[in-house]
Amino acid sequence: MTDKKKLVASDFVVISAVNDIDILNNCLARSEDIRNGDLKLITIDGATSMARAYNDGLDRTDAPIVLFAHQDIYLPRGWLDRALAVLEALTRAHPDWRVAGPYGVQPDGLHAGRVWDVTMGRELGTAGFASAPVGALDELLLILRNDGSYRFDADLPHFHLYGTDVVQQALADNRSAWAVELPLVHNNRPIESLRGGYASAYAYMRRKWRRHLPIPTAVCTLSRNPARLWRAQWRRRRVVARPTGLLADAVTVARNAGYE
């Protein structure tokens, strides 16, 4: 993609790592742009890490704009048209951008974005916010400007913090990363624990980006201070994931939120 080429719907593709077909069918695959064929969906099964899954997806497409989407998000009716306009504007204003998303954390720790969080039962962020430069993006949806130069770090373990890694790599390459207003529904089941896979990814990222710490993220600030992760884990001690069968109706949530 060049800055002079106007984006069209066929420039977009969605890649999603799937481990629950019911969640996919009730959320992401119900998005009208995907159902009507305007937005191509590529699914990756059997992923051992999200970075490797997404690299597998990149091997399957040369689309200029790649959307890396969680299976539990829903894109409201008209989302693709809005994305075309928002990303065209972003390209005019910041032609160096590499990655964007609907929710992120700025370098000063302030959050920027607009998504409906089903578990919390409320909207995170505000309508009408200006596109904001970020140091980390929430992984629910990453929008990559795909010129063939970026690959996810296959050594990053498990399924966490790759939204921070892609942003930090963009900044290291003198590219930019942005939170943009593209509201969607996150029919999520929250992380119950920051031990295990999250802790492994956290340790890897802390080593990799040690010269840039601290880096605020949506869950826990990456820091040399181990107490940061301990405190974040303590705050989540009563978190219980919703069973799959209790997924909200994503279309109804989107309508009630005013997204479609």
PDB file of C-alpha atoms in Angstrom:
ATOM      1  CA  MET A   1       0.000   0.000   0.000  1.00  0.00           C
ATOM      2  CA  THR A   2       1.249   3.471  -0.835  1.00  0.00           C
ATOM      3  CA  ASP A   3       0.078   6.736   0.619  1.00  0.00           C
ATOM      4  CA  LYS A   4      -1.374   7.777  -2.769  1.00  0.00           C
ATOM      5  CA  LYS A   5      -3.517   4.679  -3.214  1.00  0.00           C
ATOM      6  CA  LYS A   6      -7.031   5.087  -1.880  1.00  0.00           C
ATOM      7  CA  LEU A   7      -8.100   2.229   0.348  1.00  0.00           C
ATOM      8  CA  VAL A   8     -10.922  -0.031  -0.807  1.00  0.00           C
ATOM      9  CA  ALA A   9     -12.746  -2.862   0.944  1.00  0.00           C
ATOM     10  CA  SER A  10     -10.781  -5.536  -0.924  1.00  0.00           C
ATOM     11  CA  ASP A  11      -7.569  -4.232   0.704  1.00  0.00           C
ATOM     12  CA  PHE A  12      -8.710  -5.682   4.046  1.00  0.00           C
ATOM     13  CA  VAL A  13      -8.529  -9.198   5.441  1.00  0.00           C
ATOM     14  CA  VAL A  14      -9.261 -10.545   8.945  1.00  0.00           C
ATOM     15  CA  ILE A  15      -7.078 -13.177  10.615  1.00  0.00           C
ATOM     16  CA  SER A  16      -8.331 -14.875  13.758  1.00  0.00           C
ATOM     17  CA  ALA A  17      -6.856 -17.668  15.877  1.00  0.00           C
ATOM     18  CA  VAL A  18      -9.787 -19.899  16.816  1.00  0.00           C
ATOM     19  CA  ASN A  19     -10.121 -22.413  19.628  1.00  0.00           C
ATOM     20  CA  ASP A  20     -13.909 -22.309  20.064  1.00  0.00           C
ATOM     21  CA  ILE A  21     -16.082 -22.422  16.952  1.00  0.00           C
ATOM     22  CA  ASP A  22     -19.219 -21.488  18.893  1.00  0.00           C
ATOM     23  CA  ILE A  23     -17.640 -18.247  20.102  1.00  0.00           C
ATOM     24  CA  LEU A  24     -16.461 -17.470  16.575  1.00  0.00           C
ATOM     25  CA  ASN A  25     -19.884 -18.107  15.061  1.00  0.00           C
ATOM     26  CA  ASN A  26     -21.671 -16.048  17.690  1.00  0.00           C
ATOM     27  CA  CYS A  27     -19.280 -13.107  17.600  1.00  0.00           C
ATOM     28  CA  LEU A  28     -16.717 -12.332  14.889  1.00  0.00           C
ATOM     29  CA  ALA A  29     -18.309 -14.429  12.125  1.00  0.00           C
ATOM     30  CA  ARG A  30     -21.674 -12.725  12.761  1.00  0.00           C
ATOM     31  CA  SER A  31     -20.224  -9.352  11.776  1.00  0.00           C
ATOM     32  CA  GLU A  32     -22.166  -8.168   8.745  1.00  0.00           C
ATOM     33  CA  ASP A  33     -19.069  -7.219   6.735  1.00  0.00           C
ATOM     34  CA  ILE A  34     -17.815 -10.795   7.134  1.00  0.00           C
ATOM     35  CA  ARG A  35     -21.185 -12.467   6.535  1.00  0.00           C
ATOM     36  CA  ASN A  36     -21.788 -10.570   3.295  1.00  0.00           C
ATOM     37  CA  GLY A  37     -18.279 -11.321   2.000  1.00  0.00           C
ATOM     38  CA  ASP A  38     -16.956  -7.754   1.991  1.00  0.00           C
ATOM     39  CA  LEU A  39     -14.394  -8.684   4.619  1.00  0.00           C
ATOM     40  CA  LYS A  40     -12.494 -11.938   4.090  1.00  0.00           C
ATOM     41  CA  LEU A  41     -11.899 -14.045   7.203  1.00  0.00           C
ATOM     42  CA  ILE A  42      -8.915 -16.393   7.595  1.00  0.00           C
ATOM     43  CA  THR A  43      -9.006 -18.650  10.654  1.00  0.00           C
ATOM     44  CA  ILE A  44      -6.021 -20.325  12.284  1.00  0.00           C
ATOM     45  CA  ASP A  45      -6.591 -23.495  14.304  1.00  0.00           C
ATOM     46  CA  GLY A  46      -4.326 -25.265  16.762  1.00  0.00           C
ATOM     47  CA  ALA A  47      -2.169 -22.269  17.606  1.00  0.00           C
ATOM     48  CA  THR A  48       0.723 -22.806  20.033  1.00  0.00           C
ATOM     49  CA  SER A  49       1.216 -19.064  20.459  1.00  0.00           C
ATOM     50  CA  MET A  50      -0.529 -16.033  19.042  1.00  0.00           C
ATOM     51  CA  ALA A  51       2.627 -14.721  17.381  1.00  0.00           C
ATOM     52  CA  ARG A  52       3.096 -17.962  15.456  1.00  0.00           C
ATOM     53  CA  ALA A  53      -0.586 -18.118  14.556  1.00  0.00           C
ATOM     54  CA  TYR A  54      -0.538 -14.602  13.164  1.00  0.00           C
ATOM     55  CA  ASN A  55       2.640 -15.230  11.196  1.00  0.00           C
ATOM     56  CA  ASP A  56       0.866 -18.244   9.703  1.00  0.00           C
ATOM     57  CA  GLY A  57      -1.953 -15.900   8.744  1.00  0.00           C
ATOM     58  CA  LEU A  58       0.453 -13.413   7.178  1.00  0.00           C
ATOM     59  CA  ASP A  59       1.831 -16.246   5.053  1.00  0.00           C
ATOM     60  CA  ARG A  60      -1.671 -16.698   3.624  1.00  0.00           C
ATOM     61  CA  THR A  61      -2.308 -13.135   2.479  1.00  0.00           C
ATOM     62  CA  ASP A  62      -0.731 -10.145   0.800  1.00  0.00           C
ATOM     63  CA  ALA A  63      -3.593  -7.813   1.735  1.00  0.00           C
ATOM     64  CA  PRO A  64      -2.414  -4.241   2.434  1.00  0.00           C
ATOM     65  CA  ILE A  65      -4.492  -4.006   5.625  1.00  0.00           C
ATOM     66  CA  VAL A  66      -4.589  -7.011   7.940  1.00  0.00           C
ATOM     67  CA  LEU A  67      -6.928  -7.124  10.927  1.00  0.00           C
ATOM     68  CA  PHE A  68      -5.796  -9.508  13.675  1.00  0.00           C
ATOM     69  CA  ALA A  69      -9.015 -10.127  15.578  1.00  0.00           C
ATOM     70  CA  HIS A  70     -10.019 -12.097  18.637  1.00  0.00           C
ATOM     71  CA  GLN A  71     -12.771 -14.627  17.949  1.00  0.00           C
ATOM     72  CA  ASP A  72     -14.962 -12.970  20.615  1.00  0.00           C
ATOM     73  CA  ILE A  73     -15.265  -9.500  19.081  1.00  0.00           C
ATOM     74  CA  TYR A  74     -18.178  -8.295  16.977  1.00  0.00           C
ATOM     75  CA  LEU A  75     -17.827  -5.620  14.303  1.00  0.00           C
ATOM     76  CA  PRO A  76     -21.039  -3.538  14.173  1.00  0.00           C
ATOM     77  CA  ARG A  77     -22.877  -2.988  10.913  1.00  0.00           C
ATOM     78  CA  GLY A  78     -21.028  -0.403   8.800  1.00  0.00           C
ATOM     79  CA  TRP A  79     -17.696  -1.028  10.541  1.00  0.00           C
ATOM     80  CA  LEU A  80     -15.716  -1.576   7.332  1.00  0.00           C
ATOM     81  CA  ASP A  81     -16.949   1.677   5.765  1.00  0.00           C
ATOM     82  CA  ARG A  82     -15.984   3.520   8.919  1.00  0.00           C
ATOM     83  CA  ALA A  83     -12.560   1.843   8.944  1.00  0.00           C
ATOM     84  CA  LEU A  84     -11.936   2.936   5.371  1.00  0.00           C
ATOM     85  CA  ALA A  85     -12.596   6.567   6.302  1.00  0.00           C
ATOM     86  CA  VAL A  86     -10.690   6.480   9.600  1.00  0.00           C
ATOM     87  CA  LEU A  87      -7.584   4.836   8.139  1.00  0.00           C
ATOM     88  CA  GLU A  88      -7.562   7.143   5.111  1.00  0.00           C
ATOM     89  CA  ALA A  89      -7.569  10.090   7.504  1.00  0.00           C
ATOM     90  CA  LEU A  90      -4.846   8.493   9.626  1.00  0.00           C
ATOM     91  CA  THR A  91      -2.674   7.938   6.532  1.00  0.00           C
ATOM     92  CA  ARG A  92      -3.046  11.553   5.441  1.00  0.00           C
ATOM     93  CA  ALA A  93      -2.160  12.867   8.894  1.00  0.00           C
ATOM     94  CA  HIS A  94       0.475  10.274   9.818  1.00  0.00           C
ATOM     95  CA  PRO A  95       1.796   8.497   6.712  1.00  0.00           C
ATOM     96  CA  ASP A  96       4.356   6.629   8.834  1.00  0.00           C
ATOM     97  CA  TRP A  97       1.787   4.585  10.778  1.00  0.00           C
ATOM     98  CA  ARG A  98       2.276   0.828  10.950  1.00  0.00           C
ATOM     99  CA  VAL A  99      -0.313  -0.393  13.426  1.00  0.00           C
ATOM    100  CA  ALA A 100      -3.561   0.872  14.915  1.00  0.00           C
ATOM    101  CA  GLY A 101      -6.406  -0.425  17.029  1.00  0.00           C
ATOM    102  CA  PRO A 102      -9.660   0.564  18.719  1.00  0.00           C
ATOM    103  CA  TYR A 103      -8.146   0.589  22.220  1.00  0.00           C
ATOM    104  CA  GLY A 104      -4.676   1.325  23.509  1.00  0.00           C
ATOM    105  CA  VAL A 105      -2.541   2.872  26.209  1.00  0.00           C
ATOM    106  CA  GLN A 106      -0.546   6.038  25.683  1.00  0.00           C
ATOM    107  CA  PRO A 107       3.070   6.305  26.886  1.00  0.00           C
ATOM    108  CA  ASP A 108       1.919   8.356  29.886  1.00  0.00           C
ATOM    109  CA  GLY A 109      -0.433   5.552  30.946  1.00  0.00           C
ATOM    110  CA  LEU A 110      -3.685   7.188  29.814  1.00  0.00           C
ATOM    111  CA  HIS A 111      -6.069   4.891  27.960  1.00  0.00           C
ATOM    112  CA  ALA A 112      -7.517   5.843  24.575  1.00  0.00           C
ATOM    113  CA  GLY A 113     -10.235   4.098  22.603  1.00  0.00           C
ATOM    114  CA  ARG A 114     -13.851   3.087  22.456  1.00  0.00           C
ATOM    115  CA  VAL A 115     -15.086  -0.489  22.898  1.00  0.00           C
ATOM    116  CA  TRP A 116     -18.016  -2.112  24.685  1.00  0.00           C
ATOM    117  CA  ASP A 117     -16.765  -4.555  27.299  1.00  0.00           C
ATOM    118  CA  VAL A 118     -19.473  -7.173  27.920  1.00  0.00           C
ATOM    119  CA  THR A 119     -17.969  -8.491  31.153  1.00  0.00           C
ATOM    120  CA  MET A 120     -17.832  -4.996  32.654  1.00  0.00           C
ATOM    121  CA  GLY A 121     -21.191  -4.127  31.131  1.00  0.00           C
ATOM    122  CA  ARG A 122     -20.057  -0.716  29.961  1.00  0.00           C
ATOM    123  CA  GLU A 123     -18.205   1.202  27.320  1.00  0.00           C
ATOM    124  CA  LEU A 124     -14.488   1.708  27.804  1.00  0.00           C
ATOM    125  CA  GLY A 125     -13.351   5.047  26.442  1.00  0.00           C
ATOM    126  CA  THR A 126     -15.389   7.867  24.976  1.00  0.00           C
ATOM    127  CA  ALA A 127     -17.024   8.785  21.692  1.00  0.00           C
ATOM    128  CA  GLY A 128     -15.352  11.407  19.531  1.00  0.00           C
ATOM    129  CA  PHE A 129     -11.808  11.003  20.818  1.00  0.00           C
ATOM    130  CA  ALA A 130      -8.976  12.146  18.583  1.00  0.00           C
ATOM    131  CA  SER A 131      -6.642   9.462  17.251  1.00  0.00           C
ATOM    132  CA  ALA A 132      -3.960   9.044  19.902  1.00  0.00           C
ATOM    133  CA  PRO A 133      -0.361   7.778  19.703  1.00  0.00           C
ATOM    134  CA  VAL A 134       0.119   4.711  21.880  1.00  0.00           C
ATOM    135  CA  GLY A 135       2.856   2.620  23.436  1.00  0.00           C
ATOM    136  CA  ALA A 136       0.681  -0.495  23.612  1.00  0.00           C
ATOM    137  CA  LEU A 137      -2.524  -1.752  22.002  1.00  0.00           C
ATOM    138  CA  ASP A 138      -5.149  -4.071  23.415  1.00  0.00           C
ATOM    139  CA  GLU A 139      -4.933  -7.321  21.488  1.00  0.00           C
ATOM    140  CA  LEU A 140      -8.684  -7.620  20.846  1.00  0.00           C
ATOM    141  CA  LEU A 141      -8.073  -6.078  17.397  1.00  0.00           C
ATOM    142  CA  LEU A 142      -4.818  -5.019  15.765  1.00  0.00           C
ATOM    143  CA  ILE A 143      -4.810  -3.262  12.394  1.00  0.00           C
ATOM    144  CA  LEU A 144      -1.521  -3.807  10.575  1.00  0.00           C
ATOM    145  CA  ARG A 145      -0.409  -1.870   7.547  1.00  0.00           C
ATOM    146  CA  ASN A 146       1.047  -4.822   5.733  1.00  0.00           C
ATOM    147  CA  ASP A 147       3.976  -3.953   3.493  1.00  0.00           C
ATOM    148  CA  GLY A 148       5.646  -7.318   4.048  1.00  0.00           C
ATOM    149  CA  SER A 149       8.254  -5.947   6.453  1.00  0.00           C
ATOM    150  CA  TYR A 150       6.715  -7.020   9.759  1.00  0.00           C
ATOM    151  CA  ARG A 151       6.574 -10.443  11.377  1.00  0.00           C
ATOM    152  CA  PHE A 152       5.382 -11.170  14.892  1.00  0.00           C
ATOM    153  CA  ASP A 153       8.123 -12.309  17.253  1.00  0.00           C
ATOM    154  CA  ALA A 154       7.802 -16.106  17.169  1.00  0.00           C
ATOM    155  CA  ASP A 155       9.805 -16.363  20.398  1.00  0.00           C
ATOM    156  CA  LEU A 156       7.162 -14.440  22.368  1.00  0.00           C
ATOM    157  CA  PRO A 157       5.441 -17.277  24.270  1.00  0.00           C
ATOM    158  CA  HIS A 158       1.763 -17.951  24.790  1.00  0.00           C
ATOM    159  CA  PHE A 159      -1.038 -15.509  23.926  1.00  0.00           C
ATOM    160  CA  HIS A 160      -0.307 -12.222  25.667  1.00  0.00           C
ATOM    161  CA  LEU A 161       1.416  -8.851  25.162  1.00  0.00           C
ATOM    162  CA  TYR A 162       1.919  -9.158  21.406  1.00  0.00           C
ATOM    163  CA  GLY A 163      -0.106  -5.955  21.095  1.00  0.00           C
ATOM    164  CA  THR A 164       2.606  -4.216  23.087  1.00  0.00           C
ATOM    165  CA  ASP A 165       5.372  -5.906  21.112  1.00  0.00           C
ATOM    166  CA  VAL A 166       4.032  -4.856  17.704  1.00  0.00           C
ATOM    167  CA  VAL A 167       3.746  -1.235  18.882  1.00  0.00           C
ATOM    168  CA  GLN A 168       7.202  -1.146  20.452  1.00  0.00           C
ATOM    169  CA  GLN A 169       8.724  -2.657  17.317  1.00  0.00           C
ATOM    170  CA  ALA A 170       6.978  -0.041  15.177  1.00  0.00           C
ATOM    171  CA  LEU A 171       8.404   2.731  17.346  1.00  0.00           C
ATOM    172  CA  ALA A 172      11.873   1.155  17.212  1.00  0.00           C
ATOM    173  CA  ASP A 173      11.582   1.168  13.401  1.00  0.00           C
ATOM    174  CA  ASN A 174      10.623   4.869  13.404  1.00  0.00           C
ATOM    175  CA  ARG A 175       7.019   4.069  12.591  1.00  0.00           C
ATOM    176  CA  SER A 176       3.970   5.111  14.589  1.00  0.00           C
ATOM    177  CA  ALA A 177       1.078   3.354  16.346  1.00  0.00           C
ATOM    178  CA  TRP A 178      -2.374   4.733  17.086  1.00  0.00           C
ATOM    179  CA  ALA A 179      -5.642   4.219  18.899  1.00  0.00           C
ATOM    180  CA  VAL A 180      -8.442   5.163  16.496  1.00  0.00           C
ATOM    181  CA  GLU A 181     -12.193   5.446  16.932  1.00  0.00           C
ATOM    182  CA  LEU A 182     -13.570   2.213  15.490  1.00  0.00           C
ATOM    183  CA  PRO A 183     -15.995   0.992  18.177  1.00  0.00           C
ATOM    184  CA  LEU A 184     -16.794  -2.687  18.520  1.00  0.00           C
ATOM    185  CA  VAL A 185     -18.171  -5.193  21.015  1.00  0.00           C
ATOM    186  CA  HIS A 186     -15.804  -7.358  23.042  1.00  0.00           C
ATOM    187  CA  ASN A 187     -17.831 -10.364  24.211  1.00  0.00           C
ATOM    188  CA  ASN A 188     -14.964 -11.298  26.440  1.00  0.00           C
ATOM    189  CA  ARG A 189     -14.080 -13.760  29.145  1.00  0.00           C
ATOM    190  CA  PRO A 190     -11.417 -12.016  31.239  1.00  0.00           C
ATOM    191  CA  ILE A 191      -8.019 -13.452  32.114  1.00  0.00           C
ATOM    192  CA  GLU A 192      -8.438 -15.158  35.467  1.00  0.00           C
ATOM    193  CA  SER A 193      -4.758 -15.172  36.377  1.00  0.00           C
ATOM    194  CA  LEU A 194      -1.586 -13.334  35.463  1.00  0.00           C
ATOM    195  CA  ARG A 195       0.468 -16.394  36.328  1.00  0.00           C
ATOM    196  CA  GLY A 196       1.403 -19.118  33.859  1.00  0.00           C
ATOM    197  CA  GLY A 197       1.296 -17.971  30.243  1.00  0.00           C
ATOM    198  CA  TYR A 198       0.897 -14.291  31.061  1.00  0.00           C
ATOM    199  CA  ALA A 199       3.849 -14.330  33.466  1.00  0.00           C
ATOM    200  CA  SER A 200       6.025 -16.064  30.859  1.00  0.00           C
ATOM    201  CA  ALA A 201       5.133 -13.502  28.195  1.00  0.00           C
ATOM    202  CA  TYR A 202       5.658 -10.682  30.695  1.00  0.00           C
ATOM    203  CA  ALA A 203       9.148 -11.942  31.582  1.00  0.00           C
ATOM    204  CA  TYR A 204      10.089 -12.259  27.907  1.00  0.00           C
ATOM    205  CA  MET A 205       8.842  -8.759  27.076  1.00  0.00           C
ATOM    206  CA  ARG A 206      10.556  -7.253  30.098  1.00  0.00           C
ATOM    207  CA  ARG A 207      13.875  -8.666  28.870  1.00  0.00           C
ATOM    208  CA  LYS A 208      13.311  -7.722  25.253  1.00  0.00           C
ATOM    209  CA  TRP A 209      12.339  -4.091  25.899  1.00  0.00           C
ATOM    210  CA  ARG A 210      14.351  -3.510  29.082  1.00  0.00           C
ATOM    211  CA  ARG A 211      15.853  -0.283  27.716  1.00  0.00           C
ATOM    212  CA  HIS A 212      12.375   1.170  27.178  1.00  0.00           C
ATOM    213  CA  LEU A 213      10.785   0.309  30.532  1.00  0.00           C
ATOM    214  CA  PRO A 214       8.402   1.128  32.034  1.00  0.00           C
ATOM    215  CA  ILE A 215       5.789   0.498  29.326  1.00  0.00           C
ATOM    216  CA  PRO A 216       2.151   0.902  30.429  1.00  0.00           C
ATOM    217  CA  THR A 217      -0.218  -1.716  28.996  1.00  0.00           C
ATOM    218  CA  ALA A 218      -3.943  -2.336  29.399  1.00  0.00           C
ATOM    219  CA  VAL A 219      -3.395  -5.086  32.001  1.00  0.00           C
ATOM    220  CA  CYS A 220      -0.105  -4.440  33.806  1.00  0.00           C
ATOM    221  CA  THR A 221       2.753  -2.008  33.277  1.00  0.00           C
ATOM    222  CA  LEU A 222       5.903  -3.704  32.019  1.00  0.00           C
ATOM    223  CA  SER A 223       8.497  -2.770  34.610  1.00  0.00           C
ATOM    224  CA  ARG A 224      11.789  -3.817  36.160  1.00  0.00           C
ATOM    225  CA  ASN A 225       9.959  -3.744  39.470  1.00  0.00           C
ATOM    226  CA  PRO A 226       8.466  -7.240  40.075  1.00  0.00           C
ATOM    227  CA  ALA A 227       5.913  -5.726  42.449  1.00  0.00           C
ATOM    228  CA  ARG A 228       4.008  -4.311  39.466  1.00  0.00           C
ATOM    229  CA  LEU A 229       3.003  -7.766  38.274  1.00  0.00           C
ATOM    230  CA  TRP A 230       2.339  -8.980  41.821  1.00  0.00           C
ATOM    231  CA  ARG A 231      -0.015  -6.050  42.522  1.00  0.00           C
ATOM    232  CA  ALA A 232      -1.837  -6.568  39.219  1.00  0.00           C
ATOM    233  CA  GLN A 233      -2.295 -10.255  40.055  1.00  0.00           C
ATOM    234  CA  TRP A 234      -3.610  -9.363  43.519  1.00  0.00           C
ATOM    235  CA  ARG A 235      -6.188  -6.992  42.011  1.00  0.00           C
ATOM    236  CA  ARG A 236      -7.473  -9.861  39.817  1.00  0.00           C
ATOM    237  CA  ARG A 237      -7.738 -12.419  42.617  1.00  0.00           C
ATOM    238  CA  ARG A 238     -11.552 -12.506  42.455  1.00  0.00           C
ATOM    239  CA  VAL A 239     -11.889 -12.506  38.673  1.00  0.00           C
ATOM    240  CA  VAL A 240     -13.897 -15.439  37.355  1.00  0.00           C
ATOM    241  CA  ALA A 241     -14.295 -16.037  33.622  1.00  0.00           C
ATOM    242  CA  ARG A 242     -17.825 -16.301  32.273  1.00  0.00           C
ATOM    243  CA  PRO A 243     -18.695 -19.768  30.939  1.00  0.00           C
ATOM    244  CA  THR A 244     -18.929 -19.944  27.158  1.00  0.00           C
ATOM    245  CA  GLY A 245     -22.666 -20.572  27.364  1.00  0.00           C
ATOM    246  CA  LEU A 246     -23.194 -17.191  28.979  1.00  0.00           C
ATOM    247  CA  LEU A 247     -21.962 -15.198  25.987  1.00  0.00           C
ATOM    248  CA  ALA A 248     -24.139 -12.152  25.426  1.00  0.00           C
ATOM    249  CA  ASP A 249     -25.907 -11.663  22.104  1.00  0.00           C
ATOM    250  CA  ALA A 250     -23.342  -9.499  20.337  1.00  0.00           C
ATOM    251  CA  VAL A 251     -25.790  -7.935  17.888  1.00  0.00           C
ATOM    252  CA  THR A 252     -28.138  -6.864  20.680  1.00  0.00           C
ATOM    253  CA  VAL A 253     -25.231  -5.435  22.667  1.00  0.00           C
ATOM    254  CA  ALA A 254     -24.044  -3.449  19.638  1.00  0.00           C
ATOM    255  CA  ARG A 255     -27.508  -2.012  19.059  1.00  0.00           C
ATOM    256  CA  ASN A 256     -27.999  -1.091  22.694  1.00  0.00           C
ATOM    257  CA  ALA A 257     -24.575   0.577  22.719  1.00  0.00           C
ATOM    258  CA  GLY A 258     -25.556   2.693  19.714  1.00  0.00           C
ATOM    259  CA  TYR A 259     -22.911   1.129  17.494  1.00  0.00           C
ATOM    260  CA  GLU A 260     -25.381   0.096  14.792  1.00  0.00           C
TER     261      GLU A 260
END
